[in-house]
């Protein structure tokens, strides 16, 4: 029922994830539209529900000085969160792709990492070339299980919000998101004359 969908979205928004509430609404709406198309439902419970949060396109790019402060703080925080931040800044990949990095997807001799299609935003496997700093970082990490950045080996890192707040405090850099590191990498590479492809 509509009130069940609204209650779900309210719980997500109240835990401090308003944009995630928008994503959940989009997924639930798509599912119910599929149900209508298959003749399972006549009316979607999502009909008339507006997005819980207003979204703005971000354009934040960290300056070289800010990036240096963030990386220094990430190194002080260490494994696993600090290491995730370093890999984000060194590869320009997405947070969840890095968070799901598995040892079996790494070929350290060939200096590559394969992001499987089910973990990539576009649904296609993606080959990431690993630079010497990324390789050195990964090779120094403890092997706790199948996932590279898991304290327990089998589950993805949790606690991004608290860890990010600590990173902001240590670095003195605020008003940025982990995804802004991706934009920062792309902008920095363009400034250095690296072709987009």
PDB file of C-alpha atoms in Angstrom:
ATOM      1  CA  UNK A   1       0.000   0.000   0.000  1.00  0.00           C
ATOM      2  CA  UNK A   2       1.002   3.588  -0.495  1.00  0.00           C
ATOM      3  CA  UNK A   3       1.484   4.151   3.227  1.00  0.00           C
ATOM      4  CA  UNK A   4       3.934   1.191   3.353  1.00  0.00           C
ATOM      5  CA  UNK A   5       6.049   2.777   0.622  1.00  0.00           C
ATOM      6  CA  UNK A   6       5.949   6.150   2.402  1.00  0.00           C
ATOM      7  CA  UNK A   7       6.933   4.523   5.723  1.00  0.00           C
ATOM      8  CA  UNK A   8       9.874   2.802   4.019  1.00  0.00           C
ATOM      9  CA  UNK A   9      11.067   6.069   2.483  1.00  0.00           C
ATOM     10  CA  UNK A  10      10.630   7.943   5.773  1.00  0.00           C
ATOM     11  CA  UNK A  11      12.789   5.389   7.628  1.00  0.00           C
ATOM     12  CA  UNK A  12      15.571   5.784   5.074  1.00  0.00           C
ATOM     13  CA  UNK A  13      15.364   9.576   5.143  1.00  0.00           C
ATOM     14  CA  UNK A  14      15.304   9.682   8.957  1.00  0.00           C
ATOM     15  CA  UNK A  15      18.522   7.646   9.198  1.00  0.00           C
ATOM     16  CA  UNK A  16      20.219  10.466   7.267  1.00  0.00           C
ATOM     17  CA  UNK A  17      20.115   9.070   3.710  1.00  0.00           C
ATOM     18  CA  UNK A  18      17.682  11.284   1.762  1.00  0.00           C
ATOM     19  CA  UNK A  19      19.274  10.623  -1.642  1.00  0.00           C
ATOM     20  CA  UNK A  20      19.164   6.875  -0.995  1.00  0.00           C
ATOM     21  CA  UNK A  21      15.434   7.296  -0.291  1.00  0.00           C
ATOM     22  CA  UNK A  22      15.101   8.737  -3.809  1.00  0.00           C
ATOM     23  CA  UNK A  23      16.945   5.716  -5.240  1.00  0.00           C
ATOM     24  CA  UNK A  24      14.751   3.287  -3.304  1.00  0.00           C
ATOM     25  CA  UNK A  25      11.598   5.027  -4.548  1.00  0.00           C
ATOM     26  CA  UNK A  26      12.863   4.738  -8.136  1.00  0.00           C
ATOM     27  CA  UNK A  27      13.557   0.999  -7.702  1.00  0.00           C
ATOM     28  CA  UNK A  28      10.240   0.293  -5.975  1.00  0.00           C
ATOM     29  CA  UNK A  29       8.345   2.333  -8.583  1.00  0.00           C
ATOM     30  CA  UNK A  30      10.037   0.383 -11.390  1.00  0.00           C
ATOM     31  CA  UNK A  31       9.104  -2.905  -9.729  1.00  0.00           C
ATOM     32  CA  UNK A  32       5.448  -1.942  -9.309  1.00  0.00           C
ATOM     33  CA  UNK A  33       5.275  -0.665 -12.901  1.00  0.00           C
ATOM     34  CA  UNK A  34       6.592  -4.070 -13.981  1.00  0.00           C
ATOM     35  CA  UNK A  35       3.824  -5.684 -11.895  1.00  0.00           C
ATOM     36  CA  UNK A  36       1.227  -3.547 -13.689  1.00  0.00           C
ATOM     37  CA  UNK A  37       2.712  -4.502 -17.063  1.00  0.00           C
ATOM     38  CA  UNK A  38       2.426  -8.187 -16.144  1.00  0.00           C
ATOM     39  CA  UNK A  39      -1.168  -7.870 -14.939  1.00  0.00           C
ATOM     40  CA  UNK A  40      -0.275  -8.559 -11.299  1.00  0.00           C
ATOM     41  CA  UNK A  41      -1.475  -5.134 -10.100  1.00  0.00           C
ATOM     42  CA  UNK A  42      -3.910  -2.595 -11.479  1.00  0.00           C
ATOM     43  CA  UNK A  43      -2.484   0.472  -9.737  1.00  0.00           C
ATOM     44  CA  UNK A  44       0.997   1.183  -8.392  1.00  0.00           C
ATOM     45  CA  UNK A  45       1.254   2.010  -4.672  1.00  0.00           C
ATOM     46  CA  UNK A  46       3.873   4.565  -5.756  1.00  0.00           C
ATOM     47  CA  UNK A  47       1.388   6.598  -7.780  1.00  0.00           C
ATOM     48  CA  UNK A  48       1.446  10.198  -6.559  1.00  0.00           C
ATOM     49  CA  UNK A  49       4.503   9.791  -4.305  1.00  0.00           C
ATOM     50  CA  UNK A  50       7.129  12.439  -4.984  1.00  0.00           C
ATOM     51  CA  UNK A  51      10.853  12.042  -4.413  1.00  0.00           C
ATOM     52  CA  UNK A  52      11.653  12.437  -0.700  1.00  0.00           C
ATOM     53  CA  UNK A  53      14.681  14.686  -1.294  1.00  0.00           C
ATOM     54  CA  UNK A  54      15.604  17.424  -3.692  1.00  0.00           C
ATOM     55  CA  UNK A  55      18.810  16.647  -5.555  1.00  0.00           C
ATOM     56  CA  UNK A  56      21.346  19.082  -6.890  1.00  0.00           C
ATOM     57  CA  UNK A  57      24.042  18.263  -9.378  1.00  0.00           C
ATOM     58  CA  UNK A  58      27.409  18.447  -7.684  1.00  0.00           C
ATOM     59  CA  UNK A  59      30.424  20.045  -9.280  1.00  0.00           C
ATOM     60  CA  UNK A  60      32.874  19.839  -6.377  1.00  0.00           C
ATOM     61  CA  UNK A  61      36.485  19.195  -7.319  1.00  0.00           C
ATOM     62  CA  UNK A  62      39.083  19.137  -4.564  1.00  0.00           C
ATOM     63  CA  UNK A  63      42.076  21.408  -5.041  1.00  0.00           C
ATOM     64  CA  UNK A  64      45.544  19.837  -5.031  1.00  0.00           C
ATOM     65  CA  UNK A  65      46.056  21.152  -1.509  1.00  0.00           C
ATOM     66  CA  UNK A  66      42.744  19.721  -0.278  1.00  0.00           C
ATOM     67  CA  UNK A  67      43.478  16.379  -1.920  1.00  0.00           C
ATOM     68  CA  UNK A  68      46.877  16.242  -0.205  1.00  0.00           C
ATOM     69  CA  UNK A  69      45.235  16.919   3.179  1.00  0.00           C
ATOM     70  CA  UNK A  70      42.577  14.243   2.555  1.00  0.00           C
ATOM     71  CA  UNK A  71      45.158  11.642   1.519  1.00  0.00           C
ATOM     72  CA  UNK A  72      47.361  12.415   4.518  1.00  0.00           C
ATOM     73  CA  UNK A  73      44.367  11.986   6.838  1.00  0.00           C
ATOM     74  CA  UNK A  74      43.337   8.776   5.039  1.00  0.00           C
ATOM     75  CA  UNK A  75      46.806   7.315   5.625  1.00  0.00           C
ATOM     76  CA  UNK A  76      46.544   8.172   9.326  1.00  0.00           C
ATOM     77  CA  UNK A  77      43.141   6.444   9.528  1.00  0.00           C
ATOM     78  CA  UNK A  78      44.518   3.380   7.750  1.00  0.00           C
ATOM     79  CA  UNK A  79      42.837   0.114   6.801  1.00  0.00           C
ATOM     80  CA  UNK A  80      40.129  -0.372   5.749  1.00  0.00           C
ATOM     81  CA  UNK A  81      38.473   3.040   5.273  1.00  0.00           C
ATOM     82  CA  UNK A  82      41.625   5.101   4.770  1.00  0.00           C
ATOM     83  CA  UNK A  83      42.877   2.578   2.238  1.00  0.00           C
ATOM     84  CA  UNK A  84      39.566   2.770   0.358  1.00  0.00           C
ATOM     85  CA  UNK A  85      39.911   6.564   0.138  1.00  0.00           C
ATOM     86  CA  UNK A  86      43.455   6.250  -1.193  1.00  0.00           C
ATOM     87  CA  UNK A  87      42.381   3.770  -3.882  1.00  0.00           C
ATOM     88  CA  UNK A  88      39.483   6.036  -4.855  1.00  0.00           C
ATOM     89  CA  UNK A  89      41.892   8.931  -5.311  1.00  0.00           C
ATOM     90  CA  UNK A  90      44.450   6.827  -7.186  1.00  0.00           C
ATOM     91  CA  UNK A  91      42.044   5.080  -9.563  1.00  0.00           C
ATOM     92  CA  UNK A  92      39.033   7.372  -9.986  1.00  0.00           C
ATOM     93  CA  UNK A  93      36.694   4.403  -9.575  1.00  0.00           C
ATOM     94  CA  UNK A  94      33.357   4.444  -7.757  1.00  0.00           C
ATOM     95  CA  UNK A  95      33.066   3.840  -4.009  1.00  0.00           C
ATOM     96  CA  UNK A  96      31.017   0.658  -4.242  1.00  0.00           C
ATOM     97  CA  UNK A  97      33.265  -0.768  -6.947  1.00  0.00           C
ATOM     98  CA  UNK A  98      36.309  -0.274  -4.724  1.00  0.00           C
ATOM     99  CA  UNK A  99      34.400  -1.479  -1.653  1.00  0.00           C
ATOM    100  CA  UNK A 100      33.564  -4.740  -3.451  1.00  0.00           C
ATOM    101  CA  UNK A 101      37.095  -5.306  -4.751  1.00  0.00           C
ATOM    102  CA  UNK A 102      37.954  -8.998  -4.417  1.00  0.00           C
ATOM    103  CA  UNK A 103      41.429 -10.530  -4.383  1.00  0.00           C
ATOM    104  CA  UNK A 104      40.427 -12.952  -7.142  1.00  0.00           C
ATOM    105  CA  UNK A 105      39.681 -10.007  -9.462  1.00  0.00           C
ATOM    106  CA  UNK A 106      43.199  -8.608  -9.063  1.00  0.00           C
ATOM    107  CA  UNK A 107      46.145  -9.628 -11.212  1.00  0.00           C
ATOM    108  CA  UNK A 108      49.044  -7.941  -9.461  1.00  0.00           C
ATOM    109  CA  UNK A 109      51.602  -9.261 -11.972  1.00  0.00           C
ATOM    110  CA  UNK A 110      49.710  -7.770 -14.902  1.00  0.00           C
ATOM    111  CA  UNK A 111      48.790  -4.719 -12.811  1.00  0.00           C
ATOM    112  CA  UNK A 112      45.065  -5.012 -13.494  1.00  0.00           C
ATOM    113  CA  UNK A 113      41.776  -5.234 -11.658  1.00  0.00           C
ATOM    114  CA  UNK A 114      38.574  -6.449 -13.275  1.00  0.00           C
ATOM    115  CA  UNK A 115      35.373  -4.840 -12.003  1.00  0.00           C
ATOM    116  CA  UNK A 116      32.691  -7.441 -12.819  1.00  0.00           C
ATOM    117  CA  UNK A 117      29.616  -6.294 -14.711  1.00  0.00           C
ATOM    118  CA  UNK A 118      27.312  -6.881 -11.748  1.00  0.00           C
ATOM    119  CA  UNK A 119      29.342  -4.351  -9.722  1.00  0.00           C
ATOM    120  CA  UNK A 120      29.772  -1.747 -12.474  1.00  0.00           C
ATOM    121  CA  UNK A 121      27.282   1.078 -12.981  1.00  0.00           C
ATOM    122  CA  UNK A 122      26.831   0.300 -16.683  1.00  0.00           C
ATOM    123  CA  UNK A 123      26.539  -3.448 -16.086  1.00  0.00           C
ATOM    124  CA  UNK A 124      29.633  -4.259 -18.162  1.00  0.00           C
ATOM    125  CA  UNK A 125      32.952  -5.688 -16.918  1.00  0.00           C
ATOM    126  CA  UNK A 126      35.607  -3.011 -16.634  1.00  0.00           C
ATOM    127  CA  UNK A 127      39.392  -3.475 -16.725  1.00  0.00           C
ATOM    128  CA  UNK A 128      41.253  -1.039 -14.474  1.00  0.00           C
ATOM    129  CA  UNK A 129      44.989  -0.545 -14.977  1.00  0.00           C
ATOM    130  CA  UNK A 130      46.757  -0.243 -11.620  1.00  0.00           C
ATOM    131  CA  UNK A 131      49.557   2.267 -11.177  1.00  0.00           C
ATOM    132  CA  UNK A 132      52.618   1.596  -9.034  1.00  0.00           C
ATOM    133  CA  UNK A 133      51.230   3.543  -6.012  1.00  0.00           C
ATOM    134  CA  UNK A 134      47.964   1.553  -6.099  1.00  0.00           C
ATOM    135  CA  UNK A 135      49.852  -1.737  -6.387  1.00  0.00           C
ATOM    136  CA  UNK A 136      52.112  -0.841  -3.468  1.00  0.00           C
ATOM    137  CA  UNK A 137      49.090   0.075  -1.360  1.00  0.00           C
ATOM    138  CA  UNK A 138      47.178  -3.125  -2.209  1.00  0.00           C
ATOM    139  CA  UNK A 139      50.192  -5.388  -1.708  1.00  0.00           C
ATOM    140  CA  UNK A 140      50.692  -3.951   1.803  1.00  0.00           C
ATOM    141  CA  UNK A 141      47.095  -4.647   2.896  1.00  0.00           C
ATOM    142  CA  UNK A 142      46.222  -7.523   5.229  1.00  0.00           C
ATOM    143  CA  UNK A 143      44.426 -10.447   3.591  1.00  0.00           C
ATOM    144  CA  UNK A 144      41.407 -11.036   5.809  1.00  0.00           C
ATOM    145  CA  UNK A 145      39.328 -12.970   3.287  1.00  0.00           C
ATOM    146  CA  UNK A 146      37.957 -12.736  -0.237  1.00  0.00           C
ATOM    147  CA  UNK A 147      37.235  -8.978  -0.139  1.00  0.00           C
ATOM    148  CA  UNK A 148      40.206  -6.620  -0.137  1.00  0.00           C
ATOM    149  CA  UNK A 149      38.725  -3.922   2.108  1.00  0.00           C
ATOM    150  CA  UNK A 150      36.864  -6.028   4.645  1.00  0.00           C
ATOM    151  CA  UNK A 151      37.880  -6.234   8.255  1.00  0.00           C
ATOM    152  CA  UNK A 152      36.160  -9.626   8.386  1.00  0.00           C
ATOM    153  CA  UNK A 153      37.040 -10.786   4.877  1.00  0.00           C
ATOM    154  CA  UNK A 154      33.558 -11.669   3.676  1.00  0.00           C
ATOM    155  CA  UNK A 155      31.485  -8.529   4.169  1.00  0.00           C
ATOM    156  CA  UNK A 156      31.842  -5.098   2.610  1.00  0.00           C
ATOM    157  CA  UNK A 157      33.106  -2.249   4.752  1.00  0.00           C
ATOM    158  CA  UNK A 158      30.316  -0.556   6.707  1.00  0.00           C
ATOM    159  CA  UNK A 159      30.368   2.798   8.459  1.00  0.00           C
ATOM    160  CA  UNK A 160      31.179   5.188   5.636  1.00  0.00           C
ATOM    161  CA  UNK A 161      29.330   8.090   7.264  1.00  0.00           C
ATOM    162  CA  UNK A 162      31.174   7.985  10.596  1.00  0.00           C
ATOM    163  CA  UNK A 163      34.515   7.326   8.926  1.00  0.00           C
ATOM    164  CA  UNK A 164      33.994  10.186   6.472  1.00  0.00           C
ATOM    165  CA  UNK A 165      33.184  12.557   9.359  1.00  0.00           C
ATOM    166  CA  UNK A 166      36.441  11.510  11.053  1.00  0.00           C
ATOM    167  CA  UNK A 167      38.318  12.036   7.780  1.00  0.00           C
ATOM    168  CA  UNK A 168      36.852  15.541   7.492  1.00  0.00           C
ATOM    169  CA  UNK A 169      37.930  16.343  11.064  1.00  0.00           C
ATOM    170  CA  UNK A 170      41.471  15.041  10.548  1.00  0.00           C
ATOM    171  CA  UNK A 171      41.953  16.673   7.153  1.00  0.00           C
ATOM    172  CA  UNK A 172      40.194  19.964   7.819  1.00  0.00           C
ATOM    173  CA  UNK A 173      38.484  19.583   4.423  1.00  0.00           C
ATOM    174  CA  UNK A 174      34.681  19.623   4.432  1.00  0.00           C
ATOM    175  CA  UNK A 175      31.714  19.935   2.082  1.00  0.00           C
ATOM    176  CA  UNK A 176      32.785  17.106  -0.205  1.00  0.00           C
ATOM    177  CA  UNK A 177      31.726  13.523  -0.875  1.00  0.00           C
ATOM    178  CA  UNK A 178      33.694  10.410  -1.705  1.00  0.00           C
ATOM    179  CA  UNK A 179      32.263  10.579  -5.226  1.00  0.00           C
ATOM    180  CA  UNK A 180      33.909  14.003  -5.589  1.00  0.00           C
ATOM    181  CA  UNK A 181      37.241  12.145  -5.620  1.00  0.00           C
ATOM    182  CA  UNK A 182      36.215  10.594  -8.954  1.00  0.00           C
ATOM    183  CA  UNK A 183      35.487  14.034 -10.402  1.00  0.00           C
ATOM    184  CA  UNK A 184      38.757  15.328  -8.929  1.00  0.00           C
ATOM    185  CA  UNK A 185      40.725  12.539 -10.628  1.00  0.00           C
ATOM    186  CA  UNK A 186      39.065  13.181 -14.002  1.00  0.00           C
ATOM    187  CA  UNK A 187      39.669  16.943 -13.742  1.00  0.00           C
ATOM    188  CA  UNK A 188      43.283  16.463 -12.654  1.00  0.00           C
ATOM    189  CA  UNK A 189      44.009  14.058 -15.494  1.00  0.00           C
ATOM    190  CA  UNK A 190      42.465  16.453 -18.018  1.00  0.00           C
ATOM    191  CA  UNK A 191      44.654  19.250 -16.615  1.00  0.00           C
ATOM    192  CA  UNK A 192      47.689  17.002 -17.173  1.00  0.00           C
ATOM    193  CA  UNK A 193      46.646  16.354 -20.781  1.00  0.00           C
ATOM    194  CA  UNK A 194      45.503  12.745 -20.305  1.00  0.00           C
ATOM    195  CA  UNK A 195      42.914  11.776 -22.937  1.00  0.00           C
ATOM    196  CA  UNK A 196      39.483  10.804 -21.505  1.00  0.00           C
ATOM    197  CA  UNK A 197      39.627   7.253 -22.904  1.00  0.00           C
TER     198      UNK A 197
END
